[in-house]
mmCIF file with all atom_site columns, C-alpha atoms in Angstrom:
data_model
loop_
_atom_site.group_PDB
_atom_site.id
_atom_site.type_symbol
_atom_site.label_atom_id
_atom_site.label_alt_id
_atom_site.label_comp_id
_atom_site.label_asym_id
_atom_site.label_entity_id
_atom_site.label_seq_id
_atom_site.pdbx_PDB_ins_code
_atom_site.Cartn_x
_atom_site.Cartn_y
_atom_site.Cartn_z
_atom_site.occupancy
_atom_site.B_iso_or_equiv
_atom_site.pdbx_formal_charge
_atom_site.auth_seq_id
_atom_site.auth_comp_id
_atom_site.auth_asym_id
_atom_site.auth_atom_id
_atom_site.pdbx_PDB_model_num
ATOM 1  C CA . MET A 1 1  ? -0.200  14.846  -6.298  1.00 0.00 ? 1  MET A CA 1
ATOM 2  C CA . THR A 1 2  ? -3.225  15.706  -8.503  1.00 0.00 ? 2  THR A CA 1
ATOM 3  C CA . GLN A 1 3  ? -6.628  14.907  -7.630  1.00 0.00 ? 3  GLN A CA 1
ATOM 4  C CA . ARG A 1 4  ? -7.458  13.286  -10.472 1.00 0.00 ? 4  ARG A CA 1
ATOM 5  C CA . LEU A 1 5  ? -9.804  9.912   -10.828 1.00 0.00 ? 5  LEU A CA 1
ATOM 6  C CA . VAL A 1 6  ? -9.287  7.935   -13.842 1.00 0.00 ? 6  VAL A CA 1
ATOM 7  C CA . ARG A 1 7  ? -12.763 6.418   -14.807 1.00 0.00 ? 7  ARG A CA 1
ATOM 8  C CA . THR A 1 8  ? -13.816 3.633   -17.056 1.00 0.00 ? 8  THR A CA 1
ATOM 9  C CA . VAL A 1 9  ? -16.701 4.842   -19.801 1.00 0.00 ? 9  VAL A CA 1
ATOM 10 C CA . ASP A 1 10 ? -18.902 2.790   -17.957 1.00 0.00 ? 10 ASP A CA 1
ATOM 11 C CA . GLY A 1 11 ? -18.284 6.146   -14.840 1.00 0.00 ? 11 GLY A CA 1
ATOM 12 C CA . THR A 1 12 ? -17.217 2.911   -12.275 1.00 0.00 ? 12 THR A CA 1
ATOM 13 C CA . VAL A 1 13 ? -13.930 3.058   -11.073 1.00 0.00 ? 13 VAL A CA 1
ATOM 14 C CA . PRO A 1 14 ? -11.035 0.525   -12.728 1.00 0.00 ? 14 PRO A CA 1
ATOM 15 C CA . GLN A 1 15 ? -10.234 -2.754  -10.778 1.00 0.00 ? 15 GLN A CA 1
ATOM 16 C CA . GLY A 1 16 ? -7.454  -2.647  -8.472  1.00 0.00 ? 16 GLY A CA 1
ATOM 17 C CA . MET A 1 17 ? -8.243  1.500   -8.430  1.00 0.00 ? 17 MET A CA 1
ATOM 18 C CA . ARG A 1 18 ? -9.911  1.362   -5.529  1.00 0.00 ? 18 ARG A CA 1
ATOM 19 C CA . VAL A 1 19 ? -6.751  -0.445  -3.576  1.00 0.00 ? 19 VAL A CA 1
ATOM 20 C CA . VAL A 1 20 ? -4.770  2.616   -5.003  1.00 0.00 ? 20 VAL A CA 1
ATOM 21 C CA . LEU A 1 21 ? -6.550  4.721   -3.615  1.00 0.00 ? 21 LEU A CA 1
ATOM 22 C CA . ASP A 1 22 ? -6.710  3.634   -0.163  1.00 0.00 ? 22 ASP A CA 1
ATOM 23 C CA . VAL A 1 23 ? -3.285  3.856   -0.210  1.00 0.00 ? 23 VAL A CA 1
ATOM 24 C CA . MET A 1 24 ? -2.792  7.054   -2.076  1.00 0.00 ? 24 MET A CA 1
ATOM 25 C CA . GLU A 1 25 ? -4.809  8.286   1.031   1.00 0.00 ? 25 GLU A CA 1
ATOM 26 C CA . HIS A 1 26 ? -3.571  6.938   3.926   1.00 0.00 ? 26 HIS A CA 1
ATOM 27 C CA . ALA A 1 27 ? 0.121   6.676   2.940   1.00 0.00 ? 27 ALA A CA 1
ATOM 28 C CA . PRO A 1 28 ? 2.536   9.216   4.114   1.00 0.00 ? 28 PRO A CA 1
ATOM 29 C CA . VAL A 1 29 ? 4.171   9.014   0.175   1.00 0.00 ? 29 VAL A CA 1
ATOM 30 C CA . GLU A 1 30 ? 3.502   8.379   -3.241  1.00 0.00 ? 30 GLU A CA 1
ATOM 31 C CA . PRO A 1 31 ? 4.160   4.934   -4.208  1.00 0.00 ? 31 PRO A CA 1
ATOM 32 C CA . ALA A 1 32 ? 7.387   3.808   -6.284  1.00 0.00 ? 32 ALA A CA 1
ATOM 33 C CA . ARG A 1 33 ? 5.572   2.747   -9.637  1.00 0.00 ? 33 ARG A CA 1
ATOM 34 C CA . PRO A 1 34 ? 5.120   0.877   -11.592 1.00 0.00 ? 34 PRO A CA 1
ATOM 35 C CA . TRP A 1 35 ? 2.335   -0.709  -9.587  1.00 0.00 ? 35 TRP A CA 1
ATOM 36 C CA . LEU A 1 36 ? 0.803   -4.499  -9.115  1.00 0.00 ? 36 LEU A CA 1
ATOM 37 C CA . VAL A 1 37 ? -2.772  -4.675  -7.280  1.00 0.00 ? 37 VAL A CA 1
ATOM 38 C CA . LEU A 1 38 ? -4.242  -7.914  -6.613  1.00 0.00 ? 38 LEU A CA 1
ATOM 39 C CA . GLN A 1 39 ? -7.957  -6.248  -5.880  1.00 0.00 ? 39 GLN A CA 1
ATOM 40 C CA . GLU A 1 40 ? -9.607  -9.294  -4.206  1.00 0.00 ? 40 GLU A CA 1
ATOM 41 C CA . ARG A 1 41 ? -6.980  -9.102  -1.843  1.00 0.00 ? 41 ARG A CA 1
ATOM 42 C CA . GLY A 1 42 ? -6.908  -5.572  -1.543  1.00 0.00 ? 42 GLY A CA 1
ATOM 43 C CA . GLN A 1 43 ? -2.879  -5.670  -1.900  1.00 0.00 ? 43 GLN A CA 1
ATOM 44 C CA . LEU A 1 44 ? -0.793  -2.926  -3.830  1.00 0.00 ? 44 LEU A CA 1
ATOM 45 C CA . LEU A 1 45 ? 2.792   -3.972  -4.689  1.00 0.00 ? 45 LEU A CA 1
ATOM 46 C CA . ASP A 1 46 ? 4.992   -1.092  -5.668  1.00 0.00 ? 46 ASP A CA 1
ATOM 47 C CA . GLY A 1 47 ? 8.318   -0.691  -7.931  1.00 0.00 ? 47 GLY A CA 1
ATOM 48 C CA . ASP A 1 48 ? 10.825  -1.101  -4.810  1.00 0.00 ? 48 ASP A CA 1
ATOM 49 C CA . ASP A 1 49 ? 9.092   -4.541  -3.653  1.00 0.00 ? 49 ASP A CA 1
ATOM 50 C CA . VAL A 1 50 ? 7.126   -3.243  -1.040  1.00 0.00 ? 50 VAL A CA 1
ATOM 51 C CA . THR A 1 51 ? 3.866   -4.288  0.114   1.00 0.00 ? 51 THR A CA 1
ATOM 52 C CA . TRP A 1 52 ? 1.211   -3.077  0.733   1.00 0.00 ? 52 TRP A CA 1
ATOM 53 C CA . PHE A 1 53 ? -2.158  -3.754  2.889   1.00 0.00 ? 53 PHE A CA 1
ATOM 54 C CA . ALA A 1 54 ? -5.300  -1.616  2.244   1.00 0.00 ? 54 ALA A CA 1
ATOM 55 C CA . GLU A 1 55 ? -7.428  -1.665  5.462   1.00 0.00 ? 55 GLU A CA 1
ATOM 56 C CA . PRO A 1 56 ? -10.064 0.209   6.030   1.00 0.00 ? 56 PRO A CA 1
ATOM 57 C CA . GLY A 1 57 ? -9.135  3.437   7.484   1.00 0.00 ? 57 GLY A CA 1
ATOM 58 C CA . ARG A 1 58 ? -5.801  2.827   6.685   1.00 0.00 ? 58 ARG A CA 1
ATOM 59 C CA . VAL A 1 59 ? -2.567  1.055   5.403   1.00 0.00 ? 59 VAL A CA 1
ATOM 60 C CA . VAL A 1 60 ? 0.110   -1.396  5.744   1.00 0.00 ? 60 VAL A CA 1
ATOM 61 C CA . ARG A 1 61 ? 3.404   -1.698  4.856   1.00 0.00 ? 61 ARG A CA 1
ATOM 62 C CA . LEU A 1 62 ? 5.206   -4.767  4.717   1.00 0.00 ? 62 LEU A CA 1
ATOM 63 C CA . VAL A 1 63 ? 9.228   -4.407  3.903   1.00 0.00 ? 63 VAL A CA 1
ATOM 64 C CA . ALA A 1 64 ? 11.061  -7.509  3.642   1.00 0.00 ? 64 ALA A CA 1
ATOM 65 C CA . LEU A 1 65 ? 14.724  -6.085  5.375   1.00 0.00 ? 65 LEU A CA 1
ATOM 66 C CA . SER A 1 66 ? 17.967  -7.006  3.795   1.00 0.00 ? 66 SER A CA 1
ATOM 67 C CA . CYS A 1 67 ? 19.566  -9.057  6.698   1.00 0.00 ? 67 CYS A CA 1
ATOM 68 C CA . PRO A 1 68 ? 20.268  -12.465 7.697   1.00 0.00 ? 68 PRO A CA 1
ATOM 69 C CA . CYS A 1 69 ? 18.165  -13.383 9.718   1.00 0.00 ? 69 CYS A CA 1
ATOM 70 C CA . SER A 1 70 ? 15.110  -12.333 7.182   1.00 0.00 ? 70 SER A CA 1
ATOM 71 C CA . CYS A 1 71 ? 13.546  -10.033 8.824   1.00 0.00 ? 71 CYS A CA 1
ATOM 72 C CA . ALA A 1 72 ? 10.309  -7.484  7.722   1.00 0.00 ? 72 ALA A CA 1
ATOM 73 C CA . GLU A 1 73 ? 9.315   -4.457  9.013   1.00 0.00 ? 73 GLU A CA 1
ATOM 74 C CA . LEU A 1 74 ? 5.355   -3.532  9.206   1.00 0.00 ? 74 LEU A CA 1
ATOM 75 C CA . THR A 1 75 ? 4.418   -0.400  9.391   1.00 0.00 ? 75 THR A CA 1
ATOM 76 C CA . VAL A 1 76 ? 0.246   0.936   9.751   1.00 0.00 ? 76 VAL A CA 1
ATOM 77 C CA . TYR A 1 77 ? -0.662  4.790   8.463   1.00 0.00 ? 77 TYR A CA 1
ATOM 78 C CA . GLU A 1 78 ? -3.774  6.921   8.771   1.00 0.00 ? 78 GLU A CA 1
ATOM 79 C CA . SER A 1 79 ? -3.856  9.676   6.568   1.00 0.00 ? 79 SER A CA 1
ATOM 80 C CA . GLY A 1 80 ? -0.274  9.825   5.745   1.00 0.00 ? 80 GLY A CA 1
ATOM 81 C CA . VAL A 1 81 ? 0.454   10.044  9.725   1.00 0.00 ? 81 VAL A CA 1
ATOM 82 C CA . GLU A 1 82 ? 2.336   6.437   10.653  1.00 0.00 ? 82 GLU A CA 1
ATOM 83 C CA . ILE A 1 83 ? 0.662   4.802   13.851  1.00 0.00 ? 83 ILE A CA 1
ATOM 84 C CA . SER A 1 84 ? 2.609   2.068   14.301  1.00 0.00 ? 84 SER A CA 1
ATOM 85 C CA . ARG A 1 85 ? 5.818   0.114   13.475  1.00 0.00 ? 85 ARG A CA 1
ATOM 86 C CA . PHE A 1 86 ? 6.813   -3.496  13.862  1.00 0.00 ? 86 PHE A CA 1
ATOM 87 C CA . VAL A 1 87 ? 10.414  -5.758  12.946  1.00 0.00 ? 87 VAL A CA 1
ATOM 88 C CA . ALA A 1 88 ? 9.438   -8.837  12.911  1.00 0.00 ? 88 ALA A CA 1
ATOM 89 C CA . ARG A 1 89 ? 11.379  -12.600 11.706  1.00 0.00 ? 89 ARG A CA 1
ATOM 90 C CA . LEU A 1 90 ? 9.099   -14.380 9.085   1.00 0.00 ? 90 LEU A CA 1
ATOM 91 C CA . GLU A 1 91 ? 9.544   -18.059 9.011   1.00 0.00 ? 91 GLU A CA 1
#
């Protein structure tokens, strides 16, 4: 991963870029592109339909599993290291 930071003409961080940078800091790999960012929710949807949530000091990855029981996997990362993983049914 390169150490480039995209800035607007006025020098501020563009809308949505803060979420991307937070995810990049804590995720073990770069999320698949293209990205859709919901800045107000701290949420990034990647090209593999995986949802990432930027939280203070960590990121959370939510993956819908392809099983008949509609389960999802929730994984928490800090500085590229998996801290915890849960699988639960979505209802």
